[in-house]
mmCIF file of C-alpha atoms in Angstrom:
data_model
loop_
_atom_site.group_PDB
_atom_site.id
_atom_site.type_symbol
_atom_site.label_atom_id
_atom_site.label_comp_id
_atom_site.label_asym_id
_atom_site.label_seq_id
_atom_site.Cartn_x
_atom_site.Cartn_y
_atom_site.Cartn_z
ATOM 1 C CA ASP M 1 94.284 143.722 66.050
ATOM 2 C CA GLY M 2 91.252 145.759 64.750
ATOM 3 C CA GLY M 3 90.088 144.861 61.421
ATOM 4 C CA ILE M 4 86.942 143.520 59.587
ATOM 5 C CA THR M 5 86.368 139.875 59.302
ATOM 6 C CA GLN M 6 84.243 138.255 56.440
ATOM 7 C CA SER M 7 83.337 134.644 56.589
ATOM 8 C CA PRO M 8 83.418 132.121 54.972
ATOM 9 C CA LYS M 9 86.025 132.859 52.033
ATOM 10 C CA TYR M 10 84.487 130.598 49.577
ATOM 11 C CA LEU M 11 80.671 129.567 49.571
ATOM 12 C CA PHE M 12 78.889 127.293 47.398
ATOM 13 C CA ARG M 13 75.085 126.945 47.105
ATOM 14 C CA LYS M 14 72.668 125.263 45.088
ATOM 15 C CA GLU M 15 70.174 127.490 43.095
ATOM 16 C CA GLY M 16 67.048 128.473 44.928
ATOM 17 C CA GLN M 17 68.593 128.457 48.458
ATOM 18 C CA ASN M 18 69.134 131.457 50.579
ATOM 19 C CA VAL M 19 72.565 132.107 52.060
ATOM 20 C CA THR M 20 73.759 134.470 54.585
ATOM 21 C CA LEU M 21 77.619 136.209 54.326
ATOM 22 C CA SER M 22 78.909 137.102 57.559
ATOM 23 C CA CYS M 23 80.649 140.525 58.374
ATOM 24 C CA GLU M 24 82.093 141.540 61.768
ATOM 25 C CA GLN M 25 84.280 144.718 62.559
ATOM 26 C CA ASN M 26 85.936 145.710 65.900
ATOM 27 C CA LEU M 27 86.655 149.069 64.640
ATOM 28 C CA ASN M 28 83.766 150.653 66.505
ATOM 29 C CA HIS M 29 82.753 151.961 63.144
ATOM 30 C CA ASP M 30 79.176 153.523 62.660
ATOM 31 C CA ALA M 31 78.972 152.989 58.831
ATOM 32 C CA MET M 32 78.997 149.485 57.069
ATOM 33 C CA TYR M 33 78.671 148.629 53.514
ATOM 34 C CA TRP M 34 78.100 145.650 51.291
ATOM 35 C CA TYR M 35 79.337 145.748 47.669
ATOM 36 C CA ARG M 36 79.182 143.186 44.891
ATOM 37 C CA GLN M 37 82.089 142.838 42.558
ATOM 38 C CA ASP M 38 81.779 141.419 39.018
ATOM 39 C CA PRO M 39 84.408 141.475 36.095
ATOM 40 C CA GLY M 40 84.331 144.872 34.508
ATOM 41 C CA GLN M 41 81.736 146.399 36.765
ATOM 42 C CA GLY M 42 83.817 147.783 39.709
ATOM 43 C CA LEU M 43 82.271 147.705 42.892
ATOM 44 C CA ARG M 44 78.573 148.118 43.234
ATOM 45 C CA LEU M 45 76.692 149.227 46.362
ATOM 46 C CA ILE M 46 74.243 146.524 47.540
ATOM 47 C CA TYR M 47 73.156 148.094 51.208
ATOM 48 C CA TYR M 48 74.683 150.333 53.574
ATOM 49 C CA SER M 49 74.068 151.264 57.199
ATOM 50 C CA GLN M 50 75.089 154.414 59.028
ATOM 51 C CA ILE M 51 73.785 153.391 62.495
ATOM 52 C CA VAL M 52 72.636 150.493 64.478
ATOM 53 C CA ASN M 53 68.954 149.285 63.516
ATOM 54 C CA ASP M 54 69.062 151.341 60.155
ATOM 55 C CA PHE M 55 69.950 150.581 56.571
ATOM 56 C CA GLN M 56 69.517 151.911 53.236
ATOM 57 C CA LYS M 57 69.372 150.116 49.678
ATOM 58 C CA GLY M 58 72.128 150.884 47.640
ATOM 59 C CA ASP M 59 72.200 150.703 43.667
ATOM 60 C CA ILE M 60 71.486 146.904 43.474
ATOM 61 C CA ALA M 61 69.466 145.951 46.315
ATOM 62 C CA GLU M 62 66.871 143.732 44.666
ATOM 63 C CA GLY M 63 67.265 140.167 45.672
ATOM 64 C CA TYR M 64 69.374 140.952 49.031
ATOM 65 C CA SER M 65 68.504 141.389 52.670
ATOM 66 C CA VAL M 66 70.440 142.854 55.743
ATOM 67 C CA SER M 67 70.176 143.362 59.275
ATOM 68 C CA ARG M 68 71.941 145.828 61.710
ATOM 69 C CA GLU M 69 70.991 144.809 65.181
ATOM 70 C CA LYS M 70 74.751 145.262 66.615
ATOM 71 C CA LYS M 71 77.160 148.000 65.945
ATOM 72 C CA GLU M 72 79.817 145.283 64.688
ATOM 73 C CA SER M 73 77.730 143.118 62.569
ATOM 74 C CA PHE M 74 76.011 143.345 59.411
ATOM 75 C CA PRO M 75 75.285 140.244 57.717
ATOM 76 C CA LEU M 76 73.926 140.017 54.131
ATOM 77 C CA THR M 77 71.438 137.472 52.835
ATOM 78 C CA VAL M 78 71.472 136.572 49.122
ATOM 79 C CA THR M 79 67.946 135.307 48.682
ATOM 80 C CA SER M 80 66.679 133.127 46.026
ATOM 81 C CA ALA M 81 65.130 136.111 44.247
ATOM 82 C CA GLN M 82 68.453 137.250 43.140
ATOM 83 C CA LYS M 83 68.793 136.190 39.473
ATOM 84 C CA ASN M 84 72.729 136.068 39.170
ATOM 85 C CA PRO M 85 73.921 135.790 42.599
ATOM 86 C CA THR M 86 77.519 134.248 41.631
ATOM 87 C CA ALA M 87 80.038 137.068 42.439
ATOM 88 C CA PHE M 88 82.557 138.308 44.858
ATOM 89 C CA TYR M 89 81.105 140.141 47.944
ATOM 90 C CA LEU M 90 82.994 142.711 49.842
ATOM 91 C CA CYS M 91 81.998 144.286 53.299
ATOM 92 C CA ALA M 92 83.519 147.595 54.282
ATOM 93 C CA SER M 93 83.082 149.849 57.243
ATOM 94 C CA SER M 94 84.035 153.417 58.131
ATOM 95 C CA ARG M 95 83.825 156.145 60.814
ATOM 96 C CA ALA M 96 80.641 158.447 60.453
ATOM 97 C CA ARG M 97 80.709 161.173 58.080
ATOM 98 C CA GLY M 98 82.572 164.299 59.043
ATOM 99 C CA MET M 99 85.514 162.352 60.309
ATOM 100 C CA ASN M 100 88.339 160.437 58.729
ATOM 101 C CA THR M 101 85.917 158.225 56.519
ATOM 102 C CA GLU M 102 88.620 155.811 55.244
ATOM 103 C CA ALA M 103 86.666 152.699 54.174
ATOM 104 C CA PHE M 104 88.228 149.319 55.513
ATOM 105 C CA PHE M 105 87.451 146.160 53.446
ATOM 106 C CA GLY M 106 87.206 142.684 54.476
ATOM 107 C CA GLN M 107 88.918 140.061 52.361
ATOM 108 C CA GLY M 108 85.765 139.067 50.562
ATOM 109 C CA THR M 109 83.371 136.138 50.362
ATOM 110 C CA ARG M 110 83.322 134.405 46.927
ATOM 111 C CA LEU M 111 79.883 132.984 46.382
ATOM 112 C CA THR M 112 79.077 130.377 43.703
ATOM 113 C CA VAL M 113 75.554 129.178 42.977
ATOM 114 C CA VAL M 114 75.031 126.002 41.094
ATOM 115 C CA GLN X 1 75.110 156.459 40.064
ATOM 116 C CA GLN X 2 78.574 155.337 39.734
ATOM 117 C CA PRO X 3 81.295 157.693 39.138
ATOM 118 C CA VAL X 4 82.781 157.243 35.760
ATOM 119 C CA GLN X 5 86.547 156.204 35.484
ATOM 120 C CA SER X 6 88.918 156.713 32.563
ATOM 121 C CA PRO X 7 90.811 155.098 31.202
ATOM 122 C CA GLN X 8 89.624 151.642 31.895
ATOM 123 C CA ALA X 9 93.003 150.119 31.475
ATOM 124 C CA VAL X 10 96.577 151.040 31.047
ATOM 125 C CA ILE X 11 99.792 149.492 30.449
ATOM 126 C CA LEU X 12 103.120 151.316 31.333
ATOM 127 C CA ARG X 13 106.627 150.554 31.609
ATOM 128 C CA GLU X 14 108.286 150.916 34.888
ATOM 129 C CA GLY X 15 109.176 154.570 35.478
ATOM 130 C CA GLU X 16 106.312 156.013 33.303
ATOM 131 C CA ASP X 17 103.768 158.175 34.646
ATOM 132 C CA ALA X 18 100.068 157.656 34.644
ATOM 133 C CA VAL X 19 96.927 159.699 35.501
ATOM 134 C CA ILE X 20 93.541 158.177 36.155
ATOM 135 C CA ASN X 21 90.439 160.192 36.097
ATOM 136 C CA CYS X 22 87.059 160.037 37.928
ATOM 137 C CA SER X 23 84.077 162.067 37.482
ATOM 138 C CA SER X 24 80.462 162.602 38.913
ATOM 139 C CA SER X 25 77.272 164.000 37.685
ATOM 140 C CA LYS X 26 76.610 165.048 41.277
ATOM 141 C CA ALA X 27 78.235 167.470 43.519
ATOM 142 C CA LEU X 28 80.576 165.660 45.790
ATOM 143 C CA TYR X 29 81.405 165.879 49.308
ATOM 144 C CA SER X 30 84.413 163.767 49.039
ATOM 145 C CA VAL X 31 86.606 161.508 46.850
ATOM 146 C CA HIS X 32 88.336 158.484 47.822
ATOM 147 C CA TRP X 33 91.076 156.310 45.956
ATOM 148 C CA TYR X 34 91.566 152.618 46.600
ATOM 149 C CA ARG X 35 94.034 150.034 44.920
ATOM 150 C CA GLN X 36 92.904 146.362 44.737
ATOM 151 C CA LYS X 37 95.515 143.660 43.840
ATOM 152 C CA HIS X 38 93.971 140.590 42.147
ATOM 153 C CA GLY X 39 92.053 138.318 44.645
ATOM 154 C CA GLU X 40 92.504 140.898 47.623
ATOM 155 C CA ALA X 41 90.688 143.589 49.198
ATOM 156 C CA PRO X 42 90.834 147.104 48.030
ATOM 157 C CA VAL X 43 93.350 149.142 50.003
ATOM 158 C CA PHE X 44 92.934 152.757 50.769
ATOM 159 C CA LEU X 45 95.115 155.316 49.230
ATOM 160 C CA MET X 46 93.733 158.776 50.163
ATOM 161 C CA ILE X 47 90.693 160.788 50.474
ATOM 162 C CA LEU X 48 89.913 164.338 49.358
ATOM 163 C CA LEU X 49 87.286 166.554 50.726
ATOM 164 C CA LYS X 50 85.405 169.378 48.836
ATOM 165 C CA GLY X 51 87.605 172.387 48.643
ATOM 166 C CA GLY X 52 89.575 171.515 45.889
ATOM 167 C CA GLU X 53 92.527 170.407 47.868
ATOM 168 C CA GLN X 54 95.219 168.224 46.543
ATOM 169 C CA LYS X 55 96.864 165.299 48.592
ATOM 170 C CA GLY X 56 100.115 163.286 48.064
ATOM 171 C CA HIS X 57 101.484 160.003 49.147
ATOM 172 C CA ASP X 58 105.110 159.194 48.116
ATOM 173 C CA LYS X 59 104.824 159.258 44.268
ATOM 174 C CA ILE X 60 101.042 158.965 44.059
ATOM 175 C CA SER X 61 99.095 162.137 44.517
ATOM 176 C CA ALA X 62 95.486 163.409 43.766
ATOM 177 C CA SER X 63 93.606 166.449 42.856
ATOM 178 C CA PHE X 64 89.897 167.358 43.501
ATOM 179 C CA ASN X 65 88.138 169.773 41.214
ATOM 180 C CA GLU X 66 84.965 170.648 43.182
ATOM 181 C CA LYS X 67 83.459 172.650 40.393
ATOM 182 C CA LYS X 68 83.870 170.028 37.989
ATOM 183 C CA GLN X 69 82.990 167.094 40.194
ATOM 184 C CA GLN X 70 86.227 165.478 39.078
ATOM 185 C CA SER X 71 89.257 163.985 40.575
ATOM 186 C CA SER X 72 92.591 162.734 39.206
ATOM 187 C CA LEU X 73 95.006 160.147 40.678
ATOM 188 C CA TYR X 74 98.630 160.795 39.628
ATOM 189 C CA LEU X 75 101.113 157.802 39.584
ATOM 190 C CA THR X 76 104.880 159.266 38.939
ATOM 191 C CA ALA X 77 107.793 157.049 38.156
ATOM 192 C CA SER X 78 105.613 154.010 38.483
ATOM 193 C CA GLN X 79 106.834 150.998 40.125
ATOM 194 C CA LEU X 80 106.131 147.503 39.601
ATOM 195 C CA SER X 81 104.318 147.502 42.859
ATOM 196 C CA TYR X 82 101.834 149.873 41.503
ATOM 197 C CA SER X 83 100.000 147.152 39.283
ATOM 198 C CA GLY X 84 96.390 146.582 40.377
ATOM 199 C CA THR X 85 92.924 147.903 39.974
ATOM 200 C CA TYR X 86 92.321 151.530 41.052
ATOM 201 C CA PHE X 87 88.989 152.574 42.216
ATOM 202 C CA CYS X 88 87.541 156.031 43.149
ATOM 203 C CA GLY X 89 84.917 156.145 45.570
ATOM 204 C CA THR X 90 82.623 159.195 45.943
ATOM 205 C CA GLU X 91 80.367 160.599 48.593
ATOM 206 C CA ILE X 92 77.458 162.935 47.407
ATOM 207 C CA ASP X 93 77.164 166.293 49.015
ATOM 208 C CA SER X 94 73.912 166.092 50.515
ATOM 209 C CA PHE X 95 72.836 165.101 54.030
ATOM 210 C CA GLY X 96 70.827 161.947 54.355
ATOM 211 C CA ASN X 97 72.774 160.436 51.447
ATOM 212 C CA GLU X 98 76.028 159.479 53.079
ATOM 213 C CA LYS X 99 76.857 156.599 50.967
ATOM 214 C CA LEU X 100 80.331 155.507 49.568
ATOM 215 C CA THR X 101 79.653 154.519 45.548
ATOM 216 C CA PHE X 102 82.678 153.237 43.729
ATOM 217 C CA GLY X 103 83.598 153.413 39.924
ATOM 218 C CA THR X 104 84.113 150.691 37.666
ATOM 219 C CA GLY X 105 87.760 150.915 38.285
ATOM 220 C CA THR X 106 91.160 151.473 36.024
ATOM 221 C CA ARG X 107 93.467 148.244 35.629
ATOM 222 C CA LEU X 108 97.056 149.230 35.726
ATOM 223 C CA THR X 109 99.668 147.059 34.474
ATOM 224 C CA ILE X 110 103.420 147.957 35.029
ATOM 225 C CA ILE X 111 105.864 146.037 33.034
ATOM 226 C CA PRO X 112 109.736 146.012 33.681
#
């Protein structure tokens, strides 16, 4: 079955450590997105990528980094520079604009930094 | 740049109707609507492209007013399964800016 997979579902890290969240899709989608969800703030865009080897900052990119070396993979690294990293992180993918651009979401990763 | 949604929360009795609004300060290429149940991933409901079209999905429909950069989601004869948080997502109408930005959400609670 085609879909988008995030791992792990729950992640605990000590303050000051970098951590990488995985996102893989087998939908052959060009576009991939990372969102952060906090209570009452909706989904805020961290980074997005429309094509392999290219990505753009979203609205809250500070303290995060991404790579897009393969079409199916878009990992997100939460660095020690992110001041408040505890949150629910969602990855999504969609076809290129101009087509049916429905976004498919992964099940999310809940990151807790202690 | 997040679109603005209203209301933030609404409580309805089963069978009542609801309207959720979404507005943007930028010209829009498309508006998406998603529903998220607690602890789950958002699920796609519908997409509307510029052109002022209206779409329907069972008892859930939506409109898109391109001139006002607004969209509304209509839920009629609400069912218990409609409970959740609804998000609108917007794509701004300019090349080189193809990103999907979501609003803060509207929490809908349906009670028997």
